[in-house]
PDB file of C-alpha atoms and ligand atoms in Angstrom:
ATOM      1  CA  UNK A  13      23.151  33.250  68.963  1.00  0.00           C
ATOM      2  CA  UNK A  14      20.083  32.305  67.023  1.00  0.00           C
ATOM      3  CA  UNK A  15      20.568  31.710  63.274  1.00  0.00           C
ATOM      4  CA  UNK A  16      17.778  31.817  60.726  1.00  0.00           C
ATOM      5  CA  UNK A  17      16.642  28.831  58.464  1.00  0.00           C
ATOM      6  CA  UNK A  18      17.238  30.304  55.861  1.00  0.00           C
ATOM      7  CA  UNK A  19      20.884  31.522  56.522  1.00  0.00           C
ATOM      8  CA  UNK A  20      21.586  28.150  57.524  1.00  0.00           C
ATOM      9  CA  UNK A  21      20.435  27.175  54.196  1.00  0.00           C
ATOM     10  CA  UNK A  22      22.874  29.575  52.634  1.00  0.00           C
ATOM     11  CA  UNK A  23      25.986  28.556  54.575  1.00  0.00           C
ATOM     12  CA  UNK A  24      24.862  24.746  53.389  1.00  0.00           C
ATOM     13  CA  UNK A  25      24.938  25.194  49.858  1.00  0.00           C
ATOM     14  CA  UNK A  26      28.054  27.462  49.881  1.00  0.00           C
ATOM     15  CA  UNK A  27      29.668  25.149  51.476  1.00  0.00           C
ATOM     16  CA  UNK A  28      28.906  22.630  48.456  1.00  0.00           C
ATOM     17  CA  UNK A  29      31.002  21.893  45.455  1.00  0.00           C
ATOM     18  CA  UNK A  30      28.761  23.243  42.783  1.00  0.00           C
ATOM     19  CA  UNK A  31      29.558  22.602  39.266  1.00  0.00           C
ATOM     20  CA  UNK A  32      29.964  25.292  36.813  1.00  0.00           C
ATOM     21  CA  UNK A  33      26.920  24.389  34.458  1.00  0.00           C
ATOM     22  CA  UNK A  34      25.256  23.203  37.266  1.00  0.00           C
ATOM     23  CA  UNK A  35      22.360  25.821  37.281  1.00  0.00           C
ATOM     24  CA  UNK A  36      19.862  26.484  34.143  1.00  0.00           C
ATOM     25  CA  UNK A  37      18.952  24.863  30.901  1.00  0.00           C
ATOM     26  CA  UNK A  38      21.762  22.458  30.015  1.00  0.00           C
ATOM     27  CA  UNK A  39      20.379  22.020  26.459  1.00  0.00           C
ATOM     28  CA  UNK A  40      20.982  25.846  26.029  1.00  0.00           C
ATOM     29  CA  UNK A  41      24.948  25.873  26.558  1.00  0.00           C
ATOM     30  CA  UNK A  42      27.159  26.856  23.862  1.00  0.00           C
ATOM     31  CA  UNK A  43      27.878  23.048  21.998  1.00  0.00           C
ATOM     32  CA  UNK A  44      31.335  21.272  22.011  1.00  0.00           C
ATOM     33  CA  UNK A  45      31.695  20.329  18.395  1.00  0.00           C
ATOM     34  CA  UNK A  46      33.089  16.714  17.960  1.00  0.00           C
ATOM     35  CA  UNK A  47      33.014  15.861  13.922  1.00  0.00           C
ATOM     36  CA  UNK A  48      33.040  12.204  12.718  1.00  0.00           C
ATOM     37  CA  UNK A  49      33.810  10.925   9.410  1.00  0.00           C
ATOM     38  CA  UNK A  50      31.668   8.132   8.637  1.00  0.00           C
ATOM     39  CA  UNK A  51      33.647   5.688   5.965  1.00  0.00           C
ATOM     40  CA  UNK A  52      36.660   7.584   4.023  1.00  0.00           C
ATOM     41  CA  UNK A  53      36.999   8.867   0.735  1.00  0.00           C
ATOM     42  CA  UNK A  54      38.547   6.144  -0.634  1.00  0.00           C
ATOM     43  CA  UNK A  55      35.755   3.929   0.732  1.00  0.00           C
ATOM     44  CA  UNK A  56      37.557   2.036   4.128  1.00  0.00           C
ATOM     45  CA  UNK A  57      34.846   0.955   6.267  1.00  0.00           C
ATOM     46  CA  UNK A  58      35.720   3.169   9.201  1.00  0.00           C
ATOM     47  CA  UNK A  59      35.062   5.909  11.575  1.00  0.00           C
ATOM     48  CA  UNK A  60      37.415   8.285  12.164  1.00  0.00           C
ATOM     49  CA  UNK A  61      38.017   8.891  15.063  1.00  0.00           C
ATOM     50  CA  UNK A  62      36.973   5.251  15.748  1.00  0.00           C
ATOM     51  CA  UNK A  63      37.109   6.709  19.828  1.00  0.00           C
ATOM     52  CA  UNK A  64      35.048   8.998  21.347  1.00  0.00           C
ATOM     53  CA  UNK A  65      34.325  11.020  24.091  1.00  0.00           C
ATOM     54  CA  UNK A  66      31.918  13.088  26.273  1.00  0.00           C
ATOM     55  CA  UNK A  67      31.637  14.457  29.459  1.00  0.00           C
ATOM     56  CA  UNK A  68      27.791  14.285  31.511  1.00  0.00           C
ATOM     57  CA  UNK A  69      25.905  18.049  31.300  1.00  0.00           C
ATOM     58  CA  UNK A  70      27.765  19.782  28.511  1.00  0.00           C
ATOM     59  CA  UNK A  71      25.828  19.722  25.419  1.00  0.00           C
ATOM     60  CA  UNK A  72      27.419  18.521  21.998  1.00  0.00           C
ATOM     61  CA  UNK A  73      27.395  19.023  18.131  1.00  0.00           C
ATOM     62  CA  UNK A  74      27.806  15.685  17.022  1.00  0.00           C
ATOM     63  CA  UNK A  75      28.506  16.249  13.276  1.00  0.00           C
ATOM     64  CA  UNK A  76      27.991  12.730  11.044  1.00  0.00           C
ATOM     65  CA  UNK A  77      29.898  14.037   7.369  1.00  0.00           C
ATOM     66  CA  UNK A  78      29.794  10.842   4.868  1.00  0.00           C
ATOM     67  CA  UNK A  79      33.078  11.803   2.584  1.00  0.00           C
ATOM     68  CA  UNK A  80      33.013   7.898   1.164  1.00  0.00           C
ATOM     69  CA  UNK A  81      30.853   6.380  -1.996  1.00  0.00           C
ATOM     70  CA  UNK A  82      28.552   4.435   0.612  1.00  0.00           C
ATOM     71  CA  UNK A  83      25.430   5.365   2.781  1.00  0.00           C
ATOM     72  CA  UNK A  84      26.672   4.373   6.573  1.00  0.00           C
ATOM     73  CA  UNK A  85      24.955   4.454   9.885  1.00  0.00           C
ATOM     74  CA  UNK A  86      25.873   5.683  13.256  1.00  0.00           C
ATOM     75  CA  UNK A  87      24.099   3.356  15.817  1.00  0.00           C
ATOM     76  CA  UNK A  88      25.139   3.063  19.619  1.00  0.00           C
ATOM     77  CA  UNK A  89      22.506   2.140  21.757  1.00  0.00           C
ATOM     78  CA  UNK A  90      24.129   2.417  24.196  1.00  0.00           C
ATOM     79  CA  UNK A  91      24.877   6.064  23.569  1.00  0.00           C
ATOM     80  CA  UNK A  92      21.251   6.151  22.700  1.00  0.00           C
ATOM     81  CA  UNK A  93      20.346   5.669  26.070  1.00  0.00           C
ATOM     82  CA  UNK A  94      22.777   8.147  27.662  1.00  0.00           C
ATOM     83  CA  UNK A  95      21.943  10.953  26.232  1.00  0.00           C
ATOM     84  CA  UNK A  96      19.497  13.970  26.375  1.00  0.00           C
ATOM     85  CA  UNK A  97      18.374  14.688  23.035  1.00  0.00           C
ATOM     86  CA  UNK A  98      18.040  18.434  22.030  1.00  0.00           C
ATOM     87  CA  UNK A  99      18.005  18.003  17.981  1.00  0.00           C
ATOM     88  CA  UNK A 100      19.063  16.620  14.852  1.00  0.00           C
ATOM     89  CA  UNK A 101      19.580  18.549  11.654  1.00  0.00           C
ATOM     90  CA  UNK A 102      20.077  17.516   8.711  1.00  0.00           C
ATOM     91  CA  UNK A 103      22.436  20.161   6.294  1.00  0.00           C
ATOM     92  CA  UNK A 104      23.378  20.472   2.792  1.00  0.00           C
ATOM     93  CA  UNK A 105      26.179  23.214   1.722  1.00  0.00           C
ATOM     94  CA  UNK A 106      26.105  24.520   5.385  1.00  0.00           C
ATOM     95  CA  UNK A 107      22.183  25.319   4.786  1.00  0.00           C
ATOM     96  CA  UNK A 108      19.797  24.137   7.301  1.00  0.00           C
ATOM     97  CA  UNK A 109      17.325  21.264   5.285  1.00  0.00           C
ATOM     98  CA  UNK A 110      15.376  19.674   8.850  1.00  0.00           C
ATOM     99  CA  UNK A 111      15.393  19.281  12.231  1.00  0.00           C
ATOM    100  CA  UNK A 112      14.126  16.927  14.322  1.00  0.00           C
ATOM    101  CA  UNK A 113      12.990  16.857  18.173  1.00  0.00           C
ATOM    102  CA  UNK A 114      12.725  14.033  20.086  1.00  0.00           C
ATOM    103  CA  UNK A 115      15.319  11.241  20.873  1.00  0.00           C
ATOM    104  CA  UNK A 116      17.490  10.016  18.395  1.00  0.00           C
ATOM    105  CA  UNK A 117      18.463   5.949  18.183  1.00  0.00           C
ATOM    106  CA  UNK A 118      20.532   6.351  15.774  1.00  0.00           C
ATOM    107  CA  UNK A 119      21.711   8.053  12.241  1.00  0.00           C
ATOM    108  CA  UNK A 120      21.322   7.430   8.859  1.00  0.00           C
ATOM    109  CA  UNK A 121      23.942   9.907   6.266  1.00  0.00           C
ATOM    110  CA  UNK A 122      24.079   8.961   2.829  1.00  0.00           C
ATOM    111  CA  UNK A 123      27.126  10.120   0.279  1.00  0.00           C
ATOM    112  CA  UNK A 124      27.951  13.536   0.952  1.00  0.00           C
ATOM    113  CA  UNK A 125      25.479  14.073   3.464  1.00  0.00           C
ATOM    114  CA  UNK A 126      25.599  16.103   6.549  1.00  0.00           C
ATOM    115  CA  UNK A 127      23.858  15.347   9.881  1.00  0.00           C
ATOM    116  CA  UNK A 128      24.143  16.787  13.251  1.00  0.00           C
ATOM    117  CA  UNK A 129      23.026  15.269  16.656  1.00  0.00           C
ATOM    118  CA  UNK A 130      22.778  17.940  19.792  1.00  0.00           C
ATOM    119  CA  UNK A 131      22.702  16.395  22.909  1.00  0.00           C
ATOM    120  CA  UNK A 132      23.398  16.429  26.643  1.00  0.00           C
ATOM    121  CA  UNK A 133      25.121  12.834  27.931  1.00  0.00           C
ATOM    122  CA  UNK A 134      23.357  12.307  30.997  1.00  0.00           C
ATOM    123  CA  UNK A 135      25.099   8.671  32.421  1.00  0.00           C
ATOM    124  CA  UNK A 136      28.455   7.810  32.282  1.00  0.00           C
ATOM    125  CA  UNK A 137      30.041   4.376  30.879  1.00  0.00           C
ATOM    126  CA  UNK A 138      32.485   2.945  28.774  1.00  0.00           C
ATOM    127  CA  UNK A 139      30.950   0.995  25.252  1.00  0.00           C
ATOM    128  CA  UNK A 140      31.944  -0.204  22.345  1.00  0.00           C
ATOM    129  CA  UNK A 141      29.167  -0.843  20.437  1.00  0.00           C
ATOM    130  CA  UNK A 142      29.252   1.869  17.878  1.00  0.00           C
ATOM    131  CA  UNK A 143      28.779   0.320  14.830  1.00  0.00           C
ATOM    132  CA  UNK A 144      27.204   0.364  11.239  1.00  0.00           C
ATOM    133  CA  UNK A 145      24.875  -1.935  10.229  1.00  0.00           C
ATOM    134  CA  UNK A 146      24.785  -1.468   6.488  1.00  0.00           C
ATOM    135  CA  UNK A 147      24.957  -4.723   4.391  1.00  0.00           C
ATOM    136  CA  UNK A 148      26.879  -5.245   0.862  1.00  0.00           C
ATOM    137  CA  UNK A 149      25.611  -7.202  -1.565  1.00  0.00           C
ATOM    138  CA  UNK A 150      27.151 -10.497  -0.919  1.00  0.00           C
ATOM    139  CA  UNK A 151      26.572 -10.158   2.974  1.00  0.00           C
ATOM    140  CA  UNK A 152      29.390  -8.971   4.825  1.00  0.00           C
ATOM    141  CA  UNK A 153      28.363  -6.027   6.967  1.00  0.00           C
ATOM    142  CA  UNK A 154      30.153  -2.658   7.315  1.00  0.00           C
ATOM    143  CA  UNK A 155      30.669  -3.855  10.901  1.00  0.00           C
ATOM    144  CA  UNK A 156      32.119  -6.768  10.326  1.00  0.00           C
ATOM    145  CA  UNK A 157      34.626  -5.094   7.508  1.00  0.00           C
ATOM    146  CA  UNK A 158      35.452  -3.092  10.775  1.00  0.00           C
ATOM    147  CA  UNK A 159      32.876   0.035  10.990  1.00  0.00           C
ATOM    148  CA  UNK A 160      32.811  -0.098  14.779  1.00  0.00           C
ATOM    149  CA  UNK A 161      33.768   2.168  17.571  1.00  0.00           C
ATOM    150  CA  UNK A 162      34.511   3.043  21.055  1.00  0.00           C
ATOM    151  CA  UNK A 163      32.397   5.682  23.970  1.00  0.00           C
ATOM    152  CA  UNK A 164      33.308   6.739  26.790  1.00  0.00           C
ATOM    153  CA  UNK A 165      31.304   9.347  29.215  1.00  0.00           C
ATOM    154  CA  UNK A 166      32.704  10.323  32.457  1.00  0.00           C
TER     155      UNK A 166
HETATM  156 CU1   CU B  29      28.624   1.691   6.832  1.00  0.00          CU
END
């Protein structure tokens, strides 16, 4: 029996596991929305959730709201250097103000702002150094007043 290269070829890749999002432009997926609070109302020094998580190839909506009286940052290297940027945008009452290409090291919202980071996690890993970096007068750091957080990608 002779068997053509390129049928051969066929019966190897069918008889892969292929991912679902495996094939096209993984910035172009319809975005998982995961919304943090950075800081409460009532000004705790927090994020909630304080945990997060993300799977490699699906694209997310990371939306940064700042409900508290203080400007905060969201800063993970790590995360930083795990990811695929697509965008930021920046939004004020749900109306579209910038947005910005390129990659992202980390975000900036001031009281009552609105950002949103769109990417693709591309390694996987387990961090904790979400964190914000902000100082009070006096000198004790949101960070150290507890503004810190855990990643995970798998
Ligand atoms: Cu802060």
């Amino acid at each position: 029996m002779r068997i053509s290269v390129a049928a051969l070829v066929c019966l190897i890749i069918a008889g892969l596991p292929m991912p679902a999002h495996a094939a096209g432009d993984l910035t172009r997926q319809k975005p998982i929305e995961v919304v943090v609070e950075l800081g409460t109302k009532d000004g705790e020094m927090r994020f909630v959730p304080d945990r997060l998580e993300f799977e490699t190839g699906k694209l997310y909506k990371l939306v940064l709201v700042n409900p508290s009286p203080h400007k905060h940052y969201f800063t993970s290297p790590t995360l930083a250097s795990k990811v695929f940027t697509r965008k930021a945008e920046v939004k004020h009452d749900g109306k579209k103000l910038a947005e910005i290409k390129g990659n992202i090291a980390e975000i900036e919202v001031f009281p009552g702002g609105h950002s949103e980071w769109w990417f693709v996690p591309v390694a996987t890993g387990t961090f904790s150094d979400l964190h914000c970096h902000v100082k009070e007068e006096g000198g004790a750091s949101h960070k150290d007043m507890g503004m810190v957080g855990t990643i995970t990608i798998q």
